[in-house]
Coordinates of C-alpha atoms in Angstrom, one line a residue:
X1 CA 143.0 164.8 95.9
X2 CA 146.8 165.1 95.0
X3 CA 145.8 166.9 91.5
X4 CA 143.8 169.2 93.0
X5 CA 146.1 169.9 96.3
X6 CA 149.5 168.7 95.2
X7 CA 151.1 171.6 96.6
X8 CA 150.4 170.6 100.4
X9 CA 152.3 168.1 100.0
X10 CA 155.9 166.7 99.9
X11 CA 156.9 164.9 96.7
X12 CA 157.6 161.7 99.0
X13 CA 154.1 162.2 100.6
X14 CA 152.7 161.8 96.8
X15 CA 154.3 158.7 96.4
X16 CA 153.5 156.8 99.9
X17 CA 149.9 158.0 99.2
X18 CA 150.1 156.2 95.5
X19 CA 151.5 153.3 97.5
X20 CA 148.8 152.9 99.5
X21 CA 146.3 153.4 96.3
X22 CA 148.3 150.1 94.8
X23 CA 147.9 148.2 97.6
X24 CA 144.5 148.9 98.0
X25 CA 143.9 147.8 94.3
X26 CA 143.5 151.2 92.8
X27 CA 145.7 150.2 90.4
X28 CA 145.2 153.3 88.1
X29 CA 145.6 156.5 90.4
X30 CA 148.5 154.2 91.9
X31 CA 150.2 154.5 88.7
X32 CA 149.2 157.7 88.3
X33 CA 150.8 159.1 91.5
X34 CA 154.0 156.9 91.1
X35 CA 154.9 158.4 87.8
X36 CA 154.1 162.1 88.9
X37 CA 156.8 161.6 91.7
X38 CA 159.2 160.0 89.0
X39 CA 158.8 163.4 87.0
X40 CA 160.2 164.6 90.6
X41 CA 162.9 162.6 91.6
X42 CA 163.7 160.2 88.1
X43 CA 166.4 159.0 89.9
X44 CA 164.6 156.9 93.2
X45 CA 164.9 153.2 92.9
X46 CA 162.3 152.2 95.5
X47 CA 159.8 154.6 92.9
X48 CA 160.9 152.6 89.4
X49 CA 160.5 148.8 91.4
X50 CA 157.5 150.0 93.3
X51 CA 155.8 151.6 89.3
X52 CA 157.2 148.0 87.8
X53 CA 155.2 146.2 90.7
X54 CA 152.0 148.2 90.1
X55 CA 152.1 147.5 86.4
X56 CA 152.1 144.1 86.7
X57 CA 149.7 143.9 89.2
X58 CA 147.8 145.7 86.4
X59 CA 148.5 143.2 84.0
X60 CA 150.4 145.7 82.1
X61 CA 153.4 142.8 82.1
X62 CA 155.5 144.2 78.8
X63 CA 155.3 147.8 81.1
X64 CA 156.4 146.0 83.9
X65 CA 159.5 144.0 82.2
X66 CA 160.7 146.5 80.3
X67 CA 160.9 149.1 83.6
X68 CA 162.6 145.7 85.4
X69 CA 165.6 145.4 82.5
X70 CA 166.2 149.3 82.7
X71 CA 166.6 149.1 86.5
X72 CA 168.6 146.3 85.9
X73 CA 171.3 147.9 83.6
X74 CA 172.1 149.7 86.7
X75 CA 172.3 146.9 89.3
X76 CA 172.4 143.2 87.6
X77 CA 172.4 141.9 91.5
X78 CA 169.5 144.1 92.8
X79 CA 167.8 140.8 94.3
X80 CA 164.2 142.2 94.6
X81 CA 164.0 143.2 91.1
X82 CA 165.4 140.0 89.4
X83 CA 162.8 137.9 91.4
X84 CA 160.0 140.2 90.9
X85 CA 160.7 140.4 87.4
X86 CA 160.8 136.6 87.0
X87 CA 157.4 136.3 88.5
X88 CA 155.8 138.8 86.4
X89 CA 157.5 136.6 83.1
X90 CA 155.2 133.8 85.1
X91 CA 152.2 136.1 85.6
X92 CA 152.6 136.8 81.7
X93 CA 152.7 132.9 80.9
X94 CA 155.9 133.0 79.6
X95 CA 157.7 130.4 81.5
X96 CA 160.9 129.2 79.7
X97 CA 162.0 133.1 80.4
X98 CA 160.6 132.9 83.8
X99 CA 162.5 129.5 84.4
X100 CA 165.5 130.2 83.0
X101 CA 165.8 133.8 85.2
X102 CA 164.8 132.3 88.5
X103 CA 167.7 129.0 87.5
X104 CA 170.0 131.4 87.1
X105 CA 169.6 133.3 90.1
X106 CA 169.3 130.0 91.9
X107 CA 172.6 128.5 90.5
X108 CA 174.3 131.6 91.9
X109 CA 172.9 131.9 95.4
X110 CA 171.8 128.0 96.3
X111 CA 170.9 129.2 99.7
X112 CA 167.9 131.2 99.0
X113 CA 165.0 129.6 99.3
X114 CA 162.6 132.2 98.5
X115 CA 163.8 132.2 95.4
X116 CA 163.7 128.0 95.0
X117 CA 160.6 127.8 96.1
X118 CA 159.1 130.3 93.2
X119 CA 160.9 128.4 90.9
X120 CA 159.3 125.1 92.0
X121 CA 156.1 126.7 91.7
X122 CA 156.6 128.0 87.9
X123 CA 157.5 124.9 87.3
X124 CA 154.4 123.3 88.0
X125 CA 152.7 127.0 86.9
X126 CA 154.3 126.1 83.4
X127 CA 153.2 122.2 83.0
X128 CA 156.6 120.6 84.4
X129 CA 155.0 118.7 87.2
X130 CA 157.7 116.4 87.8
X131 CA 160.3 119.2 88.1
X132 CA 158.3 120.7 90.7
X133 CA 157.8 117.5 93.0
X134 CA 161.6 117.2 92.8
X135 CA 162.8 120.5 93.8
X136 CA 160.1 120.1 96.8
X137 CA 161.5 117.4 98.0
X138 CA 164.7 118.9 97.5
X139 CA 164.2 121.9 99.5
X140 CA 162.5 119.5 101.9
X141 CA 163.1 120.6 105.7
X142 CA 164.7 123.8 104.9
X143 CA 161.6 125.1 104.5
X144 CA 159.1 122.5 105.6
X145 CA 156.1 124.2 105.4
X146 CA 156.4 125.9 101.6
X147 CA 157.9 122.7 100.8
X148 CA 154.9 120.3 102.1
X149 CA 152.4 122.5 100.5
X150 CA 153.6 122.8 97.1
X151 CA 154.2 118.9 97.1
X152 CA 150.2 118.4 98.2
X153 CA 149.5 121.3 95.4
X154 CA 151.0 119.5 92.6
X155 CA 150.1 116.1 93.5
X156 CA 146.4 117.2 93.3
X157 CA 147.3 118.7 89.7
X158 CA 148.9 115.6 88.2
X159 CA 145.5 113.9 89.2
X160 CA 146.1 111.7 92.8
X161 CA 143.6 113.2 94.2
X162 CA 143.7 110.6 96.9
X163 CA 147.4 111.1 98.0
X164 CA 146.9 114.9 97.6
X165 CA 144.3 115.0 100.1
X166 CA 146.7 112.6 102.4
X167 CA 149.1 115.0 102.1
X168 CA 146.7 118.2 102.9
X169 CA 145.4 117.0 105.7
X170 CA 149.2 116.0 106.9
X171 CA 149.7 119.8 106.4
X172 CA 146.9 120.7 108.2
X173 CA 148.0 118.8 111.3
X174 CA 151.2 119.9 111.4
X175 CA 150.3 123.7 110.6
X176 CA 147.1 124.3 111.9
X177 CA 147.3 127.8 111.7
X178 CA 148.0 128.0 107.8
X179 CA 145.3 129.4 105.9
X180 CA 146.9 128.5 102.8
X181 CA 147.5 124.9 104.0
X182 CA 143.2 125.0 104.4
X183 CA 142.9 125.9 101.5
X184 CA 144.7 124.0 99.4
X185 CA 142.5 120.4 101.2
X186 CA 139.4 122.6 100.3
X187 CA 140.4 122.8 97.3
X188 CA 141.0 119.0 96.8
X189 CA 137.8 118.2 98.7
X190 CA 136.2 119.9 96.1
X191 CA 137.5 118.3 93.1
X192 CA 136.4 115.4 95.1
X193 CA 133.1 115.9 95.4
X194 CA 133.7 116.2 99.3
X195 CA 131.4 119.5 99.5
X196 CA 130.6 119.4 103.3
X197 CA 134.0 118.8 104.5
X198 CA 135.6 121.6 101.8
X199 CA 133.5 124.3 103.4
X200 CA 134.5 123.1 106.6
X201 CA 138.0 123.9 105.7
X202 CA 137.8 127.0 104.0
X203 CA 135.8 128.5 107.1
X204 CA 138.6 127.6 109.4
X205 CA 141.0 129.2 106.7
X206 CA 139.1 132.3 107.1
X207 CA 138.8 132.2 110.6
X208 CA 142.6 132.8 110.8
X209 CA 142.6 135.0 107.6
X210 CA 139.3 136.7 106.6
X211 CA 140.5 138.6 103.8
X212 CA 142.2 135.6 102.7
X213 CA 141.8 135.8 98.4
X214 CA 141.6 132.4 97.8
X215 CA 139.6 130.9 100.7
X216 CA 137.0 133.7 99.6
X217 CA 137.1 132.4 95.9
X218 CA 137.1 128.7 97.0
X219 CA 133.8 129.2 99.2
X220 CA 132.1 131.0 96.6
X221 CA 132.5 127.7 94.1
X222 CA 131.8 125.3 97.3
X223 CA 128.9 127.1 98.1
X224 CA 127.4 127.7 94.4
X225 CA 128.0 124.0 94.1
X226 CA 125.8 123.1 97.8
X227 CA 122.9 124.9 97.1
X228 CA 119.4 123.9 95.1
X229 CA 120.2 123.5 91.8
X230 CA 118.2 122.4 88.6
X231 CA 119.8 120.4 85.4
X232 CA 118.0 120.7 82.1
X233 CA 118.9 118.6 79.5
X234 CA 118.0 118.3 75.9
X235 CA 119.6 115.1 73.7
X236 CA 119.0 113.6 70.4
X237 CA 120.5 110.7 69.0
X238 CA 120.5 108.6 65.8
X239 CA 122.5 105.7 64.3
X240 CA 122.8 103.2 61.2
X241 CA 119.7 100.9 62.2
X242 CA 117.8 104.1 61.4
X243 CA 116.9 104.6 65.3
X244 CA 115.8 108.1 66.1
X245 CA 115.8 109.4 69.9
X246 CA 115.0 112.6 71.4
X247 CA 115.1 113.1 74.9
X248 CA 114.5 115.8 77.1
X249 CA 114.8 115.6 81.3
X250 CA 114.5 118.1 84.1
X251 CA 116.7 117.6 87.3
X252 CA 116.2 119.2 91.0
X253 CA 119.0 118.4 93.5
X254 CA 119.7 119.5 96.9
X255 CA 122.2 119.4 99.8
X256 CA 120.3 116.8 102.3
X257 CA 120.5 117.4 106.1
X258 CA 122.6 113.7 106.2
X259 CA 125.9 114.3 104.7
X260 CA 124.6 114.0 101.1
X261 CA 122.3 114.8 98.7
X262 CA 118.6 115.1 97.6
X263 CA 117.3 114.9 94.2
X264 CA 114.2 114.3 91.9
X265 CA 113.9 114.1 87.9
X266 CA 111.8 113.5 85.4
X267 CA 112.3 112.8 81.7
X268 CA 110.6 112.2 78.1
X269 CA 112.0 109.9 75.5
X270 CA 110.6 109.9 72.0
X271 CA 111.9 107.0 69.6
X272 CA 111.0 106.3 65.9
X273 CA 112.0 103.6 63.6
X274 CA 110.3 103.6 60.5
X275 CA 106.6 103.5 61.4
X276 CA 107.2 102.4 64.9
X277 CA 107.1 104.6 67.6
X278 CA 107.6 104.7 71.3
X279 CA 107.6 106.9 74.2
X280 CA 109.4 105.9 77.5
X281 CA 108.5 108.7 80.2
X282 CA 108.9 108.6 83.8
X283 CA 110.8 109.9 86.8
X284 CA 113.1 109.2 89.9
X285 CA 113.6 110.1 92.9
X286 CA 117.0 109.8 94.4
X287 CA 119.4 110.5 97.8
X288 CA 122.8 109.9 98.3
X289 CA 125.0 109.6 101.9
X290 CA 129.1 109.3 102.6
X291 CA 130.7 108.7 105.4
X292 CA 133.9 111.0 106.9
X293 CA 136.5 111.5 104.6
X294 CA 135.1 109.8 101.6
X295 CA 136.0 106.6 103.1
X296 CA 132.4 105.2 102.2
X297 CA 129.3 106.2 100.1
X298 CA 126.1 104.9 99.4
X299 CA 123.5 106.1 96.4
X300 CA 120.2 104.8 95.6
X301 CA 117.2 106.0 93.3
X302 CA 113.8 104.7 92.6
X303 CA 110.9 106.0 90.4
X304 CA 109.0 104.2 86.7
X305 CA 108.9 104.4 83.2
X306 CA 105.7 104.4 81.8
X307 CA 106.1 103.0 77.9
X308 CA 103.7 104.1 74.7
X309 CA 103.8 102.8 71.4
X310 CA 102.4 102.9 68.3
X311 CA 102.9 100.7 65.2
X312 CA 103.5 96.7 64.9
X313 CA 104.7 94.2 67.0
X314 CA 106.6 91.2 66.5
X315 CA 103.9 89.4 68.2
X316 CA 100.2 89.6 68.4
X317 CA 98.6 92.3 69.2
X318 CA 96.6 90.4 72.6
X319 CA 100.8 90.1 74.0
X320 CA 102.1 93.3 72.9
X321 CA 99.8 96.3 74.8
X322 CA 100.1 99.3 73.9
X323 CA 100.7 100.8 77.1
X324 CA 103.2 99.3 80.2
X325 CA 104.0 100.7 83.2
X326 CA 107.6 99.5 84.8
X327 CA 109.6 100.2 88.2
X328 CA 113.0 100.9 88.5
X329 CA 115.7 101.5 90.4
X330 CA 119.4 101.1 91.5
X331 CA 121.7 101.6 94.2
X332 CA 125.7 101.7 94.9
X333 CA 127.8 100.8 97.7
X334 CA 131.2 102.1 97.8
X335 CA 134.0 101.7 100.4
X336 CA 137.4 102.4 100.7
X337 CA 139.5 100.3 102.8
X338 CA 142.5 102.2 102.5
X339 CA 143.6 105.0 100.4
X340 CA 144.6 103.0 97.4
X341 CA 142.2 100.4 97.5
X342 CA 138.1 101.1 97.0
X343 CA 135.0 98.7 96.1
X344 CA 132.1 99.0 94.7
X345 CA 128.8 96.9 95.0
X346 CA 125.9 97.8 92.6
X347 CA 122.3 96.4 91.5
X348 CA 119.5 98.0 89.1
X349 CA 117.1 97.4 87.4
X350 CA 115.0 99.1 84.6
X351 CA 113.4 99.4 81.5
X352 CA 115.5 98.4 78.2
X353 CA 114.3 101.3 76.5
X354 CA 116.7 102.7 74.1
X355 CA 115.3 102.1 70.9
X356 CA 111.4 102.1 69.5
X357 CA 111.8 98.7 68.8
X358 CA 112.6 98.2 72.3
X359 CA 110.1 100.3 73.9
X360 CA 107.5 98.1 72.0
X361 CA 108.7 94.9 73.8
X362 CA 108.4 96.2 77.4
X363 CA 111.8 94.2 78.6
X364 CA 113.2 94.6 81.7
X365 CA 116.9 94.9 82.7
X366 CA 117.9 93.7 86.1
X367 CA 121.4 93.2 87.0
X368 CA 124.2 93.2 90.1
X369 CA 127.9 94.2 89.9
X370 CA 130.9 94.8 91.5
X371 CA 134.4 96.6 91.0
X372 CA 137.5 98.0 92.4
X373 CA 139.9 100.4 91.9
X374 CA 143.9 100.1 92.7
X375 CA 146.0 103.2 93.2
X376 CA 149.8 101.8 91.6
X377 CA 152.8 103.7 91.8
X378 CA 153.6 106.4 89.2
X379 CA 149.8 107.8 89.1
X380 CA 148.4 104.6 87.1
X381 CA 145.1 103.1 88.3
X382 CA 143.4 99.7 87.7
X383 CA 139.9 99.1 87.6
X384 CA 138.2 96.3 87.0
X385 CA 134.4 95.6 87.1
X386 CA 132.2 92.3 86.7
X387 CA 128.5 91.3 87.0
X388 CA 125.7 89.4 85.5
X389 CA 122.6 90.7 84.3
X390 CA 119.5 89.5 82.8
X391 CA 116.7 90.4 80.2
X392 CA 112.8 89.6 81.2
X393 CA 109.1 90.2 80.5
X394 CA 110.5 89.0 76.5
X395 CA 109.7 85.4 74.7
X396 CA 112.4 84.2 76.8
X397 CA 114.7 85.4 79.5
X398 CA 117.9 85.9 78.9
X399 CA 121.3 86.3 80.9
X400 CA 124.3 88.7 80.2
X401 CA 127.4 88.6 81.8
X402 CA 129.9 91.4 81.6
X403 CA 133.1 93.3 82.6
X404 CA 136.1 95.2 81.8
X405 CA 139.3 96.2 83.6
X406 CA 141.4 99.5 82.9
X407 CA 144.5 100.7 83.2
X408 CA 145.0 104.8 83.3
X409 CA 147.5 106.8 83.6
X410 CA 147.0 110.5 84.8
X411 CA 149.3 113.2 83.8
X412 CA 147.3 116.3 84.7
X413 CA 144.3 116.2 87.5
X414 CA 142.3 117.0 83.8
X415 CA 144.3 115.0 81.3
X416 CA 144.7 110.9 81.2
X417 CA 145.1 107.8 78.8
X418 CA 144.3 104.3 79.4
X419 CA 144.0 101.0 78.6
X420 CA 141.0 99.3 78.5
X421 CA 139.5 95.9 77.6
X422 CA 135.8 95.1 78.0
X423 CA 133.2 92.5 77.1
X424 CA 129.8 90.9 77.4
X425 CA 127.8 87.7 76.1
X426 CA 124.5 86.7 76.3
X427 CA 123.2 83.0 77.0
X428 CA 120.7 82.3 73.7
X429 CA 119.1 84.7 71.0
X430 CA 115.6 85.7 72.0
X431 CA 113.1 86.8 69.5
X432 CA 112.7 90.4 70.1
X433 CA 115.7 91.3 67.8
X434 CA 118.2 93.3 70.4
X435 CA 122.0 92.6 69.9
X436 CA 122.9 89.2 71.2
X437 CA 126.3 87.6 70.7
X438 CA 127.6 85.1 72.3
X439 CA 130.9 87.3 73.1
X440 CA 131.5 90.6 72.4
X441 CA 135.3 91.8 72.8
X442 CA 136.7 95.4 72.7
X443 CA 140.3 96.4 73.2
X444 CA 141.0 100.3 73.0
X445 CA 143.3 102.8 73.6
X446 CA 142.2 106.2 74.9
X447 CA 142.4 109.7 76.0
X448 CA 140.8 112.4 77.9
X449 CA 141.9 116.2 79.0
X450 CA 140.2 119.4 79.7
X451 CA 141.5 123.1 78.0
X452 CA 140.7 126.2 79.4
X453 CA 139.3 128.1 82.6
X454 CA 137.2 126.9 85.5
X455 CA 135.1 129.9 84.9
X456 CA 134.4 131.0 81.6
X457 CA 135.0 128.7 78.7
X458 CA 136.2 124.9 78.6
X459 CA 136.3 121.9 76.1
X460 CA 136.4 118.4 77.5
X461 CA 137.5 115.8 74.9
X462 CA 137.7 112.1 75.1
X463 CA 138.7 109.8 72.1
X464 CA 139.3 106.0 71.7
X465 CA 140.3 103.9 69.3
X466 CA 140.9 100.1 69.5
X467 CA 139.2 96.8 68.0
X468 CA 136.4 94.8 68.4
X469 CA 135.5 91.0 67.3
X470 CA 131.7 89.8 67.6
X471 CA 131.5 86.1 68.2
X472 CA 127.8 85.3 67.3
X473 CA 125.9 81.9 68.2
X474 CA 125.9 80.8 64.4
X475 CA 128.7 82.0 62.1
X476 CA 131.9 83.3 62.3
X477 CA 133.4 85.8 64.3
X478 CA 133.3 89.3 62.8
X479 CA 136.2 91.6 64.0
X480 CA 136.8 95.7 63.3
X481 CA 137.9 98.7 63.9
X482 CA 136.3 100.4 67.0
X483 CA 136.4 104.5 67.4
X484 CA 134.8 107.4 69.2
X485 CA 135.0 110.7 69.9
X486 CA 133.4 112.7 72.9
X487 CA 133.3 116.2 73.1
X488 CA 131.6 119.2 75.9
X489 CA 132.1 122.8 75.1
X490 CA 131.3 124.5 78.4
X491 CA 130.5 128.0 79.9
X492 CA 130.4 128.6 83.2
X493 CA 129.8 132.6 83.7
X494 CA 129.2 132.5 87.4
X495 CA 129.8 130.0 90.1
X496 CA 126.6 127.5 89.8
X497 CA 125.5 128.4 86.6
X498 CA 126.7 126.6 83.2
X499 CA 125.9 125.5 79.9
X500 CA 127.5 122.7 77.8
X501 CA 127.0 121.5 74.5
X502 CA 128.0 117.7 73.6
X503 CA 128.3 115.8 70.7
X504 CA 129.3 112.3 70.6
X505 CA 130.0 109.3 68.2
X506 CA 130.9 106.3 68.3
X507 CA 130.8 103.1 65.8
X508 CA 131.4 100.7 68.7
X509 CA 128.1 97.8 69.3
X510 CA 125.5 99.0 71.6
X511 CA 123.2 96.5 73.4
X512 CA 120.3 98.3 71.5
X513 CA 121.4 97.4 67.9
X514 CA 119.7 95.1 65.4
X515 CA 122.9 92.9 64.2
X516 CA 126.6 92.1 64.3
X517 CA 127.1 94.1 60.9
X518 CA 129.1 97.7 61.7
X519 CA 127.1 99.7 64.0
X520 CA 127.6 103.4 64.4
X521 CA 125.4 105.8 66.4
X522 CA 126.0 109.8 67.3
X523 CA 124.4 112.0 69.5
X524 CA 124.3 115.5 70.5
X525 CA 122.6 118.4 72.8
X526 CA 122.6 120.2 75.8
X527 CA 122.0 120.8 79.3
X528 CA 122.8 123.3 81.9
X529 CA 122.6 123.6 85.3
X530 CA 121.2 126.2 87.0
X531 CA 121.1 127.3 91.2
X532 CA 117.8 128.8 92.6
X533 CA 119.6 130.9 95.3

C-alpha cells in the first residue's frame, strides 16, 4: 500500500506503519518500510534501533550487530541499544560476546536488574548453569518473581526434575496470575511424564494470556503426546554364540479416562541357531494409573507367548513339544514418600525366550523386586534395586538372586554419568545350557546425553565401560573388560510423530548366553511412533 500510495502519507506515518508490520511478524515489508524512511531522515535514532530490532527478529543477526555498533559510535551509553544488542549476540549463539557485554554493562550500573536478570539467563542459555543459579539467588527479592522463575527454569535444565517442579509450583502459588510461571511447571510436568496435570497448567496459562507463544507451543507437544498413538518397531540382533533374532512388534496406546494410560501390543520373534529354530509370538494388554502430583503410580500388563520350534532338543522328543503356550505378566508399584525419597515394588513373570535354544526349552521366568531412589545434594541420585527370581518348567528349577545400586550425577536435564555396580547368581546348573554362575559381578563407569532439537533431529548416546568377573560353580573365576555403546538417531518432524534408528552393543554376559567365555552381542533397528488424530 505505501509503494503504491506513498505520497499520502508523512514520512513518519511510513515508519509507524512498518512498525506495526514488525510487530505483527511481517518481518519483510517491516524492513522494507523502515529503510525507505531511513532514505528520509538517515539521521533518526528510534528508526536505526527499531531496523536493528527487526533484523534480528529476522534472524538476520550480523545485520542487526553491525547497525547496533554503528549506533553505538555515536552514544556508547545509549542503554536500549547495548542490551538489545547483547541479546541478539545470545539469539545468534554467541555467548562469550553476549556475556561479556551484558558483565560489563552490569559492573557499571549494579542496580539494573533488567539487565542482571538477561545476563543470568544467557548464562544458563550458554551451558553455565551454575552461574545462573547464583546470580538468581543473588538478585533474589529485588526482583522476586524473574528471580524465582529462572531458578525453577534452570533447576529443571540441570536434570532435578523433582525440585524443579517444587519450585514451579512455589511459583505458581505465589504468582498465580503468571502465565509464564504456568508454563514453565507444564513444561516440567511434561518432561515428567505428568501429561494430565501439564495440560492442566498450560490452559490456565492461556486463560490469562491466549496469545501466549510458549503455552501455545507447550499444548501442542502435551497434546500430540495425549492422544492415540501407535509404536512400530523393527529389531534384529546377533552375538558370538551365533544366536540370530529378528523381532518385529506393533504398539496401540491411549490416554485412559483414570488418570493414565491404555495400551495393547503384539509382537513376533524369530530366532535361529544353527539348525534350531524358534518362534516366540504373542501379545499384551496393558493400563497404567498415578496418583496427584506423581506422588504414586501403578502399571500392570498381561497377555501370552505362544512358542514354535523346529530342530533338536536336548531331551526327547515325548518332553520337548513342539508347540507351548505360556502366560505372562508383570506389574509396578511406585510411591513417593517425599520428594527425594521414592520405592518401587515389582513382580513378573514370562517366557525366557531370548534365544532359539531357549525358545525350545519352554522355561518360565518368574520373579519379585524392589528399589529406591535417593535425591542427595549436588544433583547426585542413588538407586539401588534387589529381588529374587526363579527359572521353571526346565530339568530343574532354579533360583536367581540379583541387584545393583547406582550412583548419577546429572549435569544437564539430557546429560549424566554414573556409577554403577550390579550382580546376579544362580543356585545350581540345570541342563538346558543358559548362563549360570554362581556370581556374576560388574563394576562400570558411564555416560549418557542428548545433542540437538526437540523437534527435528537428535542423537541419544549412552556408553559404559567397567569390569566384570564370572565366578562359576567349578573353576576359577574368569574376570574382563566390560563395554557398550548405545546409540538413537531421532526425527521428530511434527509433534507426535517420530522415527529413530538404534544400534547397540555390548560384550557384557547376558542371561541368554551359552558359557563364561567372552560374550558379545549387537543389535540394531527401528521404530516410530505415530498418532491417529
Amino acid at each position: 500500500m505505501i509503494a503504491a500510495h506513498g505520497e499520502r502519507y508523512a514520512p513518519r506515518a511510513t515508519f509507524r506503519i512498518a512498525l506495526a508490520d514488525a510487530f505483527a511478524n511481517r518481518l519483510g515489508p517491516a524492513v522494507s518500510g523502515i529503510r525507505r524512511y531511513l532514505e528520509l531522515e538517515p539521521t533518526d535514532a528510534e528508526a536505526r534501533v527499531a531496523l536493528a530490532r527487526t533484523f534480528a527478529w529476522a534472524g538476520r543477526f550480523d545485520e542487526s550487530i553491525a547497525l547496533y555498533d554503528s549506533i553505538l559510535v555515536a552514544d556508547p551509553a545509549a542503554r536500549d541499544v547495548v542490551l538489545a544488542r547483547a541479546q541478539t549476540l545470545a539469539w545468534a549463539s554467541r555467548f562469550p560476546a553476549s556475556i561479556a557485554a551484558y558483565s560489563a554493562w552490569t559492573t557499571a550500573h549494579p542496580d539494573d536488574l533488567e539487565a542482571r536478570l538477561a545476563l543470568a539467563r544467557t548464562y544458563s542459555w550458554s551451558g553455565r548453569l551454575g552461574d545462573a543459579q547464583a546470580l538468581y539467588r543473588e538478585i533474589g527479592g529485588a526482583a522476586s518473581a524473574d528471580a524465582a522463575k529462572g531458578i525453577a527454569r534452570v533447576t529443571g535444565w540441570e536434570g532435578d526434575l523433582l525440585e524443579s517442579e517444587r519450585l514451579w509450583r512455589s511459583a505458581v502459588s505465589s504468582y498465580p496470575k503468571d502465565p509464564e510461571a504456568w508454563t514453565g511447571l507444564a513444561q516440567v510436568l511434561r518432561w515428567r511424564d505428568q501429561l494430565v496435570e501439564a495440560e492442566d497448567a498450560l490452559q490456565k496459562a492461556l486463560a490469562l494470556s491466549p496469545n501466549y507463544g510458549d503455552a501455545r507451543t507447550q499444548l501442542l507437544w502435551v497434546r500430540a503426546d495425549l492422544r492415540p498413538s501407535v509404536e512400530p518397531i523393527v529389531t534384529r540382533g546377533t552375538d558370538s554364540d551365533h544366536n540370530d533374532v529378528m523381532s518385529t512388534s506393533l504398539a496401540a496406546n491411549m490416554q485412559a479416562p483414570w488418570r493414565g494410560r491404555a495400551w495393547v501390543s503384539g509382537f513376533w520373534r524369530e530366532a535361529a541357531l544353527s539348525e534350531q529354530r524358534g518362534i516366540s509370538s504373542g501379545g499384551r494388554v496393558g493400563a497404567s494409573v498415578s496418583g496427584a502430583e506423581g506422588l504414586w503410580s501403578l502399571r500392570g500388563e498381561v497377555g501370552a507367548n505362544s512358542l514354535h520350534w523346529t530342530g533338536s532338543c536336548i531331551t526327547s522328543a515325548s518332553q520337548c513339544p513342539q508347540a507351548k503356550t505360556l502366560a505372562a505378566l508383570s506389574a509396578r508399584l511406585g510411591v513417593r514418600p517425599s520428594r527425594s525419597l521414592g520405592l518401587g515394588f515389582s513382580l513378573e513373570s514370562s517366557p525366557f525366550d531370548e534365544t532359539a535354544s531357549l525358545i525350545s526349552r519352554g522355561l518360565l521366568f518368574s520373579a519379585v523386586s524392589a528399589d529406591a531412589d535417593v535425591r542427595l545434594p549436588a544433583r547426585f541420585t542413588l538407586g539401588a534395586a534387589a529381588g529374587i527370581g526363579r527359572v521353571t518348567r526346565g530339568t530343574i528349577d532354579n533360583n536367581r538372586r540379583f541387584g545393583s545400586i547406582t550412583l548419577r550425577r546429572a549435569f544437564r536435564r539430557t546429560s549424566a554419568l554414573a556409577l554403577s555396580l550390579r550382580g546376579f547368581g544362580y543356585d545350581t546348573i540345570p541342563r538346558e545350557g543358559y548362563f549360570t554362575p554362581r556370581h556374576y559381578r560388574l563394576a562400570e563407569a558411564s555416560g549418557s546425553t542428548t545433542v540437538g532439537r526437540e523437534l527435528g533431529w537428535s542423537l541419544t548416546g549412552e556408553a559404559g565401560i567397567g569390569s566384570q568377573s564370572i565366578e562359576p560353580f567349578s573353576g576359577a573365576t574368569v574376570s574382563r573388560l566390560a563395554e557398550r555403546l548405545n546409540m538413537d538417531l531421532t526425527w521428530r518432524p511434527l509433534p507426535g510423530y517420530e522415527g529413530h534408528a538404534f544400534f547397540g552393543f555390548a560384550n557384557v554376559a547376558s542371561p541368554g548366553q551359552v558359557g563364561a567365555a567372552e560374550y558379545r552381542a549387537m543389535t540394531y533397528g527401528l521404530r516410530a511412533r505415530l498418532r491417529l488424530r
